[in-house]
Short mmCIF file of C-alpha atoms and ligand atoms in Angstrom, two decimals:
data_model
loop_
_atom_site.label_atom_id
_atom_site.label_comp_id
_atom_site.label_asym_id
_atom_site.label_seq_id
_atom_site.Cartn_x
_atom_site.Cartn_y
_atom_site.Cartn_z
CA UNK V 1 -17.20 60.65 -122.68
CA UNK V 2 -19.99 60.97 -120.20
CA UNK V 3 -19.51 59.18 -116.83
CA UNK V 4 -22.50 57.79 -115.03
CA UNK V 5 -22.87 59.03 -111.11
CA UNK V 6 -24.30 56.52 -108.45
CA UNK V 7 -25.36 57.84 -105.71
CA UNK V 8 -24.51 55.77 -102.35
CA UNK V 9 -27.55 56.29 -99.21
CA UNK V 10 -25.82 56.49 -95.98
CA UNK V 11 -27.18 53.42 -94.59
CA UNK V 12 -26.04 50.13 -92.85
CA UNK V 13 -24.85 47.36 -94.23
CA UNK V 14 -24.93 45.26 -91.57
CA UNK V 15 -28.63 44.64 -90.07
CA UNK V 16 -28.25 42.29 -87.80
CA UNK V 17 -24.82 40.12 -87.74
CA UNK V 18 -22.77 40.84 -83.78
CA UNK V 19 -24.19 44.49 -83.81
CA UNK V 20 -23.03 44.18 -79.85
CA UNK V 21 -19.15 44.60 -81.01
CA UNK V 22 -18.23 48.21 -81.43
CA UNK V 23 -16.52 47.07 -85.17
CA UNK V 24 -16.78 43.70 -86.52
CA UNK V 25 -13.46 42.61 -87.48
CA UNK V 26 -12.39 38.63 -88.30
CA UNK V 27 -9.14 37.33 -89.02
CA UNK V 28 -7.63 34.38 -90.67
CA UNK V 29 -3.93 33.05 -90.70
CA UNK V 30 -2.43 32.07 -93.36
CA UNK V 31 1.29 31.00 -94.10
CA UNK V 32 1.68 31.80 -97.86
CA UNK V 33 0.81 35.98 -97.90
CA UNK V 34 3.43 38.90 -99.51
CA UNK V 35 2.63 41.04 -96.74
CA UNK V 36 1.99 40.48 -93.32
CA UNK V 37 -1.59 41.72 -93.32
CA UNK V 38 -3.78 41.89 -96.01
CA UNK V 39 -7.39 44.02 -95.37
CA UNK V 40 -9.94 43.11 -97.50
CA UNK V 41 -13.11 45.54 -97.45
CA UNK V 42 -16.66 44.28 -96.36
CA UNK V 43 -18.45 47.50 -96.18
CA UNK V 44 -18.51 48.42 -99.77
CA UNK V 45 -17.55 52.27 -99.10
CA UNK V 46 -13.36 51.62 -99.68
CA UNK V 47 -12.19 53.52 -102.88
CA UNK V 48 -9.67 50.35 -103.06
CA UNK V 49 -11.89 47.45 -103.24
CA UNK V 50 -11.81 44.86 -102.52
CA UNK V 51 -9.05 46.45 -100.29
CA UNK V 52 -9.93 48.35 -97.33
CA UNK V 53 -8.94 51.65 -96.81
CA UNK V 54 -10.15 52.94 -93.62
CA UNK V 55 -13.43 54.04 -95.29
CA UNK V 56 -15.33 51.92 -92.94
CA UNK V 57 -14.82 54.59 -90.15
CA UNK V 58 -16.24 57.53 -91.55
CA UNK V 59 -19.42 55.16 -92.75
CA UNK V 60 -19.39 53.37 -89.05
CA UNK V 61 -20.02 57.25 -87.84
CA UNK V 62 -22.41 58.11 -90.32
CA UNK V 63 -25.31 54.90 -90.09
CA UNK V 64 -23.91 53.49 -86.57
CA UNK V 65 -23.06 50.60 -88.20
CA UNK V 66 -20.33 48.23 -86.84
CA UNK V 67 -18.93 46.87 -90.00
CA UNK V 68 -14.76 46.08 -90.26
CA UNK V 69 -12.55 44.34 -92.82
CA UNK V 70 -11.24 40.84 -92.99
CA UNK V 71 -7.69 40.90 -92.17
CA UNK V 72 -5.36 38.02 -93.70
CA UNK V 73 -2.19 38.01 -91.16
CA UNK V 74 0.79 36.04 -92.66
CA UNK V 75 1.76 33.20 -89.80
FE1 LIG Q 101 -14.61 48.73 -96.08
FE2 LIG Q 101 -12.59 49.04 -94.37
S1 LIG Q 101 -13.08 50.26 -96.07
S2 LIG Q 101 -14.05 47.52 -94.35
#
């Protein structure tokens, strides 16, 4: 079984949206959540999606880019 490769270019994702914040990070409260945060991926780099998983960092260093995750915190 062949497996198809896709390469990603190390480029932003984020062209223009509060590029004067180091990491763009937004949260939300909510009352109904298992856990008492929940980060959901918004640079397309975590090996979890749609979870993140700290990938964001090591792309961040690599284009400059400021992007973070959306973090759900449990009220
Ligand atoms: Fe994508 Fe954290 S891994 S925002």
């Amino acid at each position: 079984k062949s497996r198809r490769m896709v390469s990603v270019r190390a480029e932003a994702v984020n062209p223009e949206i509060r590029k004067t914040e180091d990491k763009v990070v937004d949260s939300v409260v909510v009352t109904e959540l298992a856990k008492p945060v929940t980060a959901y991926c918004r640079c397309w780099r975590s090996g979890t999606f749609p979870l993140c998983d700290g990938a964001h960092m090591k792309h961040n260093k690599a284009t400059g880019d400021n992007v973070g995750p959306l973090l759900l915190k449990k009220q």
